[in-house]
CSV table of C-alpha atoms in Angstrom, one decimal:
chain,number,residue,atom,x,y,z
Q,36,UNK,CA,88.7,25.9,84.5
Q,37,UNK,CA,89.9,22.5,85.5
Q,38,UNK,CA,88.0,19.4,84.3
Q,39,UNK,CA,87.1,18.5,87.9
Q,40,UNK,CA,85.7,22.0,88.4
Q,41,UNK,CA,83.6,21.6,85.3
Q,42,UNK,CA,82.3,18.2,86.6
Q,43,UNK,CA,81.3,19.8,89.9
Q,44,UNK,CA,79.3,22.4,88.0
Q,45,UNK,CA,77.5,19.7,86.1
Q,46,UNK,CA,76.7,18.0,89.5
Q,47,UNK,CA,75.3,21.3,90.8
Q,48,UNK,CA,73.3,21.6,87.6
Q,49,UNK,CA,71.8,18.1,88.0
Q,50,UNK,CA,70.8,18.8,91.7
Q,51,UNK,CA,69.5,22.3,90.8
Q,52,UNK,CA,67.4,20.7,88.1
Q,53,UNK,CA,65.6,18.4,90.6
Q,54,UNK,CA,67.8,15.4,91.0
Q,55,UNK,CA,68.5,14.2,94.5
Q,56,UNK,CA,72.1,14.2,95.8
Q,57,UNK,CA,71.8,10.4,95.9
Q,58,UNK,CA,70.6,10.2,92.4
Q,59,UNK,CA,73.1,12.6,91.0
Q,60,UNK,CA,75.9,10.7,92.8
Q,61,UNK,CA,74.8,7.4,91.4
Q,62,UNK,CA,74.6,8.9,87.8
Q,63,UNK,CA,78.1,10.4,88.3
Q,64,UNK,CA,79.5,7.2,89.8
Q,65,UNK,CA,80.8,8.9,92.9
Q,66,UNK,CA,79.8,8.5,96.5
Q,67,UNK,CA,77.1,10.7,98.0
Q,68,UNK,CA,79.5,12.2,100.6
Q,69,UNK,CA,82.0,13.1,97.9
Q,70,UNK,CA,79.3,14.9,95.9
Q,71,UNK,CA,78.0,16.7,98.9
Q,72,UNK,CA,81.5,17.9,99.8
Q,73,UNK,CA,82.0,19.1,96.2
Q,74,UNK,CA,78.8,21.2,96.4
Q,75,UNK,CA,79.9,22.6,99.7
Q,76,UNK,CA,83.2,23.7,98.1
Q,77,UNK,CA,81.3,25.3,95.3
Q,78,UNK,CA,79.2,27.3,97.8
Q,79,UNK,CA,82.4,28.5,99.5
Q,80,UNK,CA,83.9,29.6,96.2
Q,81,UNK,CA,80.7,31.4,95.2
Q,82,UNK,CA,80.6,33.0,98.7
Q,83,UNK,CA,77.0,32.3,99.6
Q,84,UNK,CA,74.7,29.3,100.2
Q,85,UNK,CA,73.2,27.9,97.0
Q,86,UNK,CA,70.8,25.4,98.6
Q,87,UNK,CA,68.6,25.3,101.7
Q,88,UNK,CA,68.5,21.9,103.3
Q,89,UNK,CA,65.4,20.3,104.7
Q,90,UNK,CA,66.3,16.9,105.8
Q,91,UNK,CA,67.6,15.2,102.6
Q,92,UNK,CA,65.9,17.6,100.3
Q,93,UNK,CA,67.8,20.5,98.7
Q,94,UNK,CA,66.1,23.6,97.4
Q,95,UNK,CA,67.8,26.5,95.6
Q,96,UNK,CA,68.2,29.7,97.4
Q,97,UNK,CA,67.5,32.9,95.4
Q,98,UNK,CA,71.3,33.1,94.8
Q,99,UNK,CA,71.3,29.5,93.8
Q,100,UNK,CA,68.5,30.1,91.2
Q,101,UNK,CA,70.5,33.1,89.8
Q,102,UNK,CA,73.7,31.1,89.6
Q,103,UNK,CA,71.9,28.1,88.0
Q,104,UNK,CA,70.4,30.3,85.3
Q,105,UNK,CA,73.8,31.7,84.3
Q,106,UNK,CA,75.5,28.3,84.7
Q,107,UNK,CA,73.0,26.7,82.3
Q,108,UNK,CA,73.9,29.3,79.6
Q,109,UNK,CA,77.7,28.8,80.3
Q,110,UNK,CA,77.6,25.0,80.1
Q,111,UNK,CA,75.4,25.1,77.0
Q,112,UNK,CA,77.9,27.5,75.3
Q,113,UNK,CA,80.8,25.2,76.4
Q,114,UNK,CA,79.1,22.1,75.0
Q,115,UNK,CA,78.2,23.9,71.7
Q,116,UNK,CA,81.9,24.9,71.5
Q,117,UNK,CA,83.0,21.3,71.9
Q,118,UNK,CA,80.6,20.1,69.3
Q,119,UNK,CA,81.7,22.8,66.9
Q,120,UNK,CA,85.3,21.8,67.2
Q,121,UNK,CA,84.5,18.1,66.7
Q,122,UNK,CA,82.5,18.9,63.6
Q,123,UNK,CA,85.2,21.3,62.3
Q,124,UNK,CA,87.8,18.5,62.6
Q,125,UNK,CA,85.4,15.8,61.2
Q,126,UNK,CA,82.2,17.3,59.6
Q,127,UNK,CA,80.7,13.9,59.1
Q,128,UNK,CA,81.0,12.8,62.7
Q,129,UNK,CA,78.5,15.2,64.5
Q,130,UNK,CA,75.8,14.6,67.1
Q,131,UNK,CA,72.1,15.6,66.7
Q,132,UNK,CA,70.2,15.9,70.0
Q,133,UNK,CA,66.4,15.5,69.4
Q,134,UNK,CA,63.4,15.2,71.7
Q,135,UNK,CA,60.0,14.1,70.6
Q,136,UNK,CA,56.5,13.0,71.7
Q,137,UNK,CA,56.2,9.3,72.7
Q,138,UNK,CA,53.8,8.5,69.9
Q,139,UNK,CA,56.1,9.9,67.2
Q,140,UNK,CA,58.8,7.3,68.2
Q,141,UNK,CA,56.8,4.5,66.6
Q,142,UNK,CA,56.5,5.8,63.0
Q,143,UNK,CA,57.8,9.3,62.3
Q,144,UNK,CA,61.2,9.4,64.0
Q,145,UNK,CA,62.6,6.1,62.7
Q,146,UNK,CA,62.4,6.9,59.0
Q,147,UNK,CA,63.7,10.5,59.5
Q,148,UNK,CA,66.7,9.2,61.4
Q,149,UNK,CA,67.4,6.2,59.2
Q,150,UNK,CA,67.2,8.1,55.9
Q,151,UNK,CA,69.4,10.9,57.3
Q,152,UNK,CA,72.0,8.3,58.4
Q,153,UNK,CA,71.9,6.7,55.0
Q,154,UNK,CA,73.4,9.9,53.7
Q,155,UNK,CA,75.5,10.6,56.8
Q,156,UNK,CA,76.4,7.2,58.3
Q,157,UNK,CA,78.8,8.5,60.9
Q,158,UNK,CA,76.3,11.0,62.4
Q,159,UNK,CA,75.0,10.1,65.9
Q,160,UNK,CA,71.7,11.0,67.6
Q,161,UNK,CA,70.8,11.6,71.2
Q,162,UNK,CA,67.1,10.8,71.4
Q,163,UNK,CA,64.7,11.7,74.2
Q,164,UNK,CA,61.0,10.9,74.5
Q,165,UNK,CA,58.7,13.0,76.7
Q,166,UNK,CA,55.4,15.0,76.9
Q,167,UNK,CA,54.9,18.4,75.4
Q,168,UNK,CA,56.0,20.5,78.4
Q,169,UNK,CA,59.2,18.5,79.0
Q,170,UNK,CA,60.5,18.5,75.5
Q,171,UNK,CA,59.9,22.3,75.3
Q,172,UNK,CA,61.8,22.8,78.5
Q,173,UNK,CA,64.7,20.7,77.1
Q,174,UNK,CA,64.8,22.8,74.0
Q,175,UNK,CA,64.8,26.1,76.0
Q,176,UNK,CA,67.6,24.9,78.3
Q,177,UNK,CA,69.8,23.7,75.4
Q,178,UNK,CA,69.6,20.0,76.1
Q,179,UNK,CA,68.4,19.4,72.6
Q,180,UNK,CA,68.6,21.2,69.3
Q,181,UNK,CA,65.1,20.2,68.0
Q,182,UNK,CA,61.8,19.0,69.2
Q,183,UNK,CA,59.1,17.2,67.2
Q,184,UNK,CA,55.9,18.3,68.7
Q,185,UNK,CA,52.2,18.8,68.1
Q,186,UNK,CA,51.3,22.4,67.4
Q,187,UNK,CA,53.3,25.5,67.6
Q,188,UNK,CA,54.7,25.9,71.1
Q,189,UNK,CA,53.9,29.6,70.8
Q,190,UNK,CA,57.1,30.7,72.6
Q,191,UNK,CA,58.9,33.9,71.5
Q,192,UNK,CA,62.3,32.2,71.4
Q,193,UNK,CA,61.1,29.2,69.4
Q,194,UNK,CA,60.8,28.8,65.6
Q,195,UNK,CA,58.4,26.1,64.5
Q,196,UNK,CA,57.4,24.7,61.1
Q,197,UNK,CA,54.5,22.4,60.3
Q,198,UNK,CA,55.5,19.0,58.8
Q,199,UNK,CA,52.3,16.9,58.8
Q,200,UNK,CA,48.7,16.9,59.8
Q,201,UNK,CA,47.8,13.9,61.9
Q,202,UNK,CA,44.1,12.9,62.3
Q,203,UNK,CA,42.7,12.2,65.8
Q,204,UNK,CA,40.2,9.3,66.0
Q,205,UNK,CA,37.7,8.5,68.8
Q,206,UNK,CA,38.8,5.5,70.7
Q,207,UNK,CA,36.0,3.5,72.3
Q,208,UNK,CA,36.0,0.1,74.1
Q,209,UNK,CA,35.5,-2.9,71.8
Q,210,UNK,CA,32.1,-3.7,73.3
Q,211,UNK,CA,30.9,-0.1,73.2
Q,212,UNK,CA,27.5,0.7,71.7
Q,213,UNK,CA,29.5,2.4,68.8
Q,214,UNK,CA,32.1,-0.3,68.6
Q,215,UNK,CA,30.8,-1.7,65.3
Q,216,UNK,CA,30.8,1.6,63.5
Q,217,UNK,CA,33.6,3.1,61.3
Q,218,UNK,CA,32.6,6.7,61.7
Q,219,UNK,CA,31.0,8.8,64.5
Q,220,UNK,CA,29.9,12.3,65.3
Q,221,UNK,CA,31.8,13.6,68.3
Q,222,UNK,CA,28.5,14.9,69.7
Q,223,UNK,CA,27.3,11.3,70.0
Q,224,UNK,CA,29.6,10.8,73.0
Q,225,UNK,CA,28.8,14.1,74.8
Q,226,UNK,CA,27.5,12.2,77.8
Q,227,UNK,CA,30.3,9.6,77.9
Q,228,UNK,CA,33.2,9.7,80.4
Q,229,UNK,CA,36.4,10.9,78.7
Q,230,UNK,CA,40.0,9.8,79.3
Q,231,UNK,CA,42.6,12.5,78.6
Q,232,UNK,CA,46.1,13.6,79.2
Q,233,UNK,CA,46.7,15.8,82.2
Q,234,UNK,CA,46.1,19.5,81.9
Q,235,UNK,CA,49.1,21.3,80.4
Q,236,UNK,CA,49.5,18.7,77.6
Q,237,UNK,CA,48.8,19.9,74.1
Q,238,UNK,CA,46.4,17.0,73.3
Q,239,UNK,CA,44.4,17.7,76.4
Q,240,UNK,CA,43.8,21.3,75.3
Q,241,UNK,CA,43.0,20.2,71.8
Q,242,UNK,CA,40.5,17.6,73.1
Q,243,UNK,CA,38.7,20.2,75.1
Q,244,UNK,CA,38.6,22.6,72.1
Q,245,UNK,CA,37.2,20.0,69.7
Q,246,UNK,CA,34.5,18.9,72.2
Q,247,UNK,CA,33.6,22.5,72.6
Q,248,UNK,CA,33.2,22.8,68.8
Q,249,UNK,CA,30.9,19.8,68.9
Q,250,UNK,CA,28.8,21.5,71.5
Q,251,UNK,CA,29.8,20.1,74.8
Q,252,UNK,CA,32.5,20.1,77.5
Q,253,UNK,CA,34.1,16.7,78.0
Q,254,UNK,CA,33.6,15.1,81.4
Q,255,UNK,CA,37.2,13.9,82.1
Q,256,UNK,CA,37.1,11.0,84.6
Q,257,UNK,CA,40.7,9.6,84.1
Q,258,UNK,CA,43.9,11.5,83.4
Q,259,UNK,CA,47.3,10.1,82.3
Q,260,UNK,CA,50.6,11.2,80.9
Q,261,UNK,CA,51.1,8.8,78.0
Q,262,UNK,CA,48.8,8.1,75.1
Q,263,UNK,CA,49.4,4.3,75.3
Q,264,UNK,CA,48.1,4.4,78.8
Q,265,UNK,CA,45.0,6.3,77.7
Q,266,UNK,CA,44.4,3.7,75.0
Q,267,UNK,CA,44.7,0.9,77.5
Q,268,UNK,CA,42.2,2.6,79.8
Q,269,UNK,CA,39.7,2.9,76.9
Q,270,UNK,CA,40.2,-0.8,76.1
Q,271,UNK,CA,39.4,-1.6,79.7
Q,272,UNK,CA,36.0,0.1,79.3
Q,273,UNK,CA,36.7,3.2,81.5
Q,274,UNK,CA,35.7,5.8,78.9
Q,275,UNK,CA,36.4,7.2,75.4
Q,276,UNK,CA,39.3,9.4,74.2
Q,277,UNK,CA,40.4,11.4,71.2
Q,278,UNK,CA,43.7,9.8,70.2
Q,279,UNK,CA,46.1,9.5,67.2
Q,280,UNK,CA,45.5,6.2,65.3
Q,281,UNK,CA,47.4,3.2,66.7
Q,282,UNK,CA,50.5,2.7,64.5
Q,283,UNK,CA,51.4,-0.7,66.0
Q,284,UNK,CA,49.2,-3.8,66.0
Q,285,UNK,CA,47.9,-4.2,69.6
Q,286,UNK,CA,48.6,-7.4,71.4
Q,287,UNK,CA,45.8,-9.4,73.0
Q,288,UNK,CA,45.9,-12.1,75.7
Q,289,UNK,CA,43.7,-13.7,78.3
Q,290,UNK,CA,44.9,-11.0,80.7
Q,291,UNK,CA,44.5,-7.9,78.6
Q,292,UNK,CA,41.1,-6.7,77.3
Q,293,UNK,CA,40.3,-6.5,73.6
Q,294,UNK,CA,42.0,-3.5,72.0
Q,295,UNK,CA,40.1,-0.2,71.7
Q,296,UNK,CA,38.1,0.5,68.5
Q,297,UNK,CA,39.1,3.7,66.6
Q,298,UNK,CA,36.4,5.6,64.8
Q,299,UNK,CA,36.8,8.5,62.3
Q,300,UNK,CA,35.1,11.7,63.5
Q,301,UNK,CA,32.8,13.4,61.0
Q,302,UNK,CA,31.2,16.5,62.6
Q,303,UNK,CA,34.4,18.4,63.6
Q,304,UNK,CA,37.8,18.4,62.0
Q,305,UNK,CA,39.8,16.2,64.5
Q,306,UNK,CA,43.5,16.6,63.7
Q,307,UNK,CA,46.7,18.0,65.1
Q,308,UNK,CA,49.6,19.6,63.5
Q,309,UNK,CA,53.0,17.9,63.8
Q,310,UNK,CA,56.1,20.1,63.4
Q,311,UNK,CA,59.7,20.7,64.1
Q,312,UNK,CA,60.9,23.4,66.5
Q,313,UNK,CA,64.2,25.0,67.3
Q,314,UNK,CA,65.5,28.1,69.1
Q,315,UNK,CA,65.3,31.0,66.7
Q,316,UNK,CA,68.4,32.9,67.8
Q,317,UNK,CA,70.7,29.9,68.6
Q,318,UNK,CA,73.3,29.0,65.9
Q,319,UNK,CA,73.1,25.3,65.1
Q,320,UNK,CA,76.1,23.1,64.5
Q,321,UNK,CA,76.6,21.7,61.0
Q,322,UNK,CA,75.2,18.3,61.8
Q,323,UNK,CA,71.9,19.8,63.2
Q,324,UNK,CA,71.7,22.2,60.3
Q,325,UNK,CA,71.9,19.4,57.9
Q,326,UNK,CA,69.3,17.3,59.8
Q,327,UNK,CA,66.8,20.2,59.9
Q,328,UNK,CA,67.0,20.6,56.1
Q,329,UNK,CA,66.5,16.8,55.8
Q,330,UNK,CA,63.4,16.8,58.1
Q,331,UNK,CA,61.8,19.8,56.4
Q,332,UNK,CA,62.3,18.2,53.0
Q,333,UNK,CA,61.5,14.6,53.9
Q,334,UNK,CA,58.8,14.5,56.6
Q,335,UNK,CA,55.9,15.8,54.5
Q,336,UNK,CA,56.2,12.6,52.4
Q,337,UNK,CA,56.0,10.2,55.3
Q,338,UNK,CA,52.7,8.4,55.6
Q,339,UNK,CA,51.9,6.6,58.9
Q,340,UNK,CA,51.4,2.8,58.5
Q,341,UNK,CA,47.7,3.1,59.6
Q,342,UNK,CA,46.9,5.3,56.7
Q,343,UNK,CA,48.6,3.1,54.1
Q,344,UNK,CA,46.7,0.0,55.3
Q,345,UNK,CA,43.4,1.8,55.6
Q,346,UNK,CA,42.6,0.0,58.8
Q,347,UNK,CA,40.8,1.7,61.7
């Protein structure tokens, strides 16, 4: 296969994955007409249309979906082969692709990466931050070797090991009736509006389960996709939320409201498991194998800054 042919397949993969032709062309640093012509040549070579066109929108045909599934596997195998050759020639110069939840990027990922690179200074990382659903999809399609996630993904192809247990605290506005407290029963906010992640996120499911244990169903009035956004909505007085402790000091100004107050919950065990996941049947390159051993050994000893300082 020629290098140009391989590049065209990657362009097809990008568009099949949801990118627009314009966006894929910009990322590839080619013109949109050139990328469109390349996709048309690929369709002629395959012998059937791979996309249906509705204005500027491209959607996969049934043949296109089948081709994309096999192509993902082929390109993943090709990329693994390249990585394996690089690491065979120079074992200390590998790449570790890792995806993780946004909140873990402020306290868990940095020490794991920095302590690993202290032992392997020439190793490189490809880091991605997303929500639960996206990082699992990236693991399954081979974009990353590992994901750091909350809870076992519960997928037949995925192995998962718990690293830490992270408490969840009740975040309330600073001027809330409970704002001067340090502890609270979750049942005390049964009638309050809740702010939560969208359905499909692990923390949303866990929030609903914990509220059910406390004897009520949460009345969710605002939904978001990032925990920092939820925390800001709480600070603005729009509701309460079950969130991990804030690991960075919040900033205040004349524009932003006072930061949310975080209370420890006493009537139900509010916590979530944090763990490392990888594909069970997929052989890992040497760099990723070494990083997995490092994480499983080192992560349980990491203590979030909020716990060390004892602040709420």
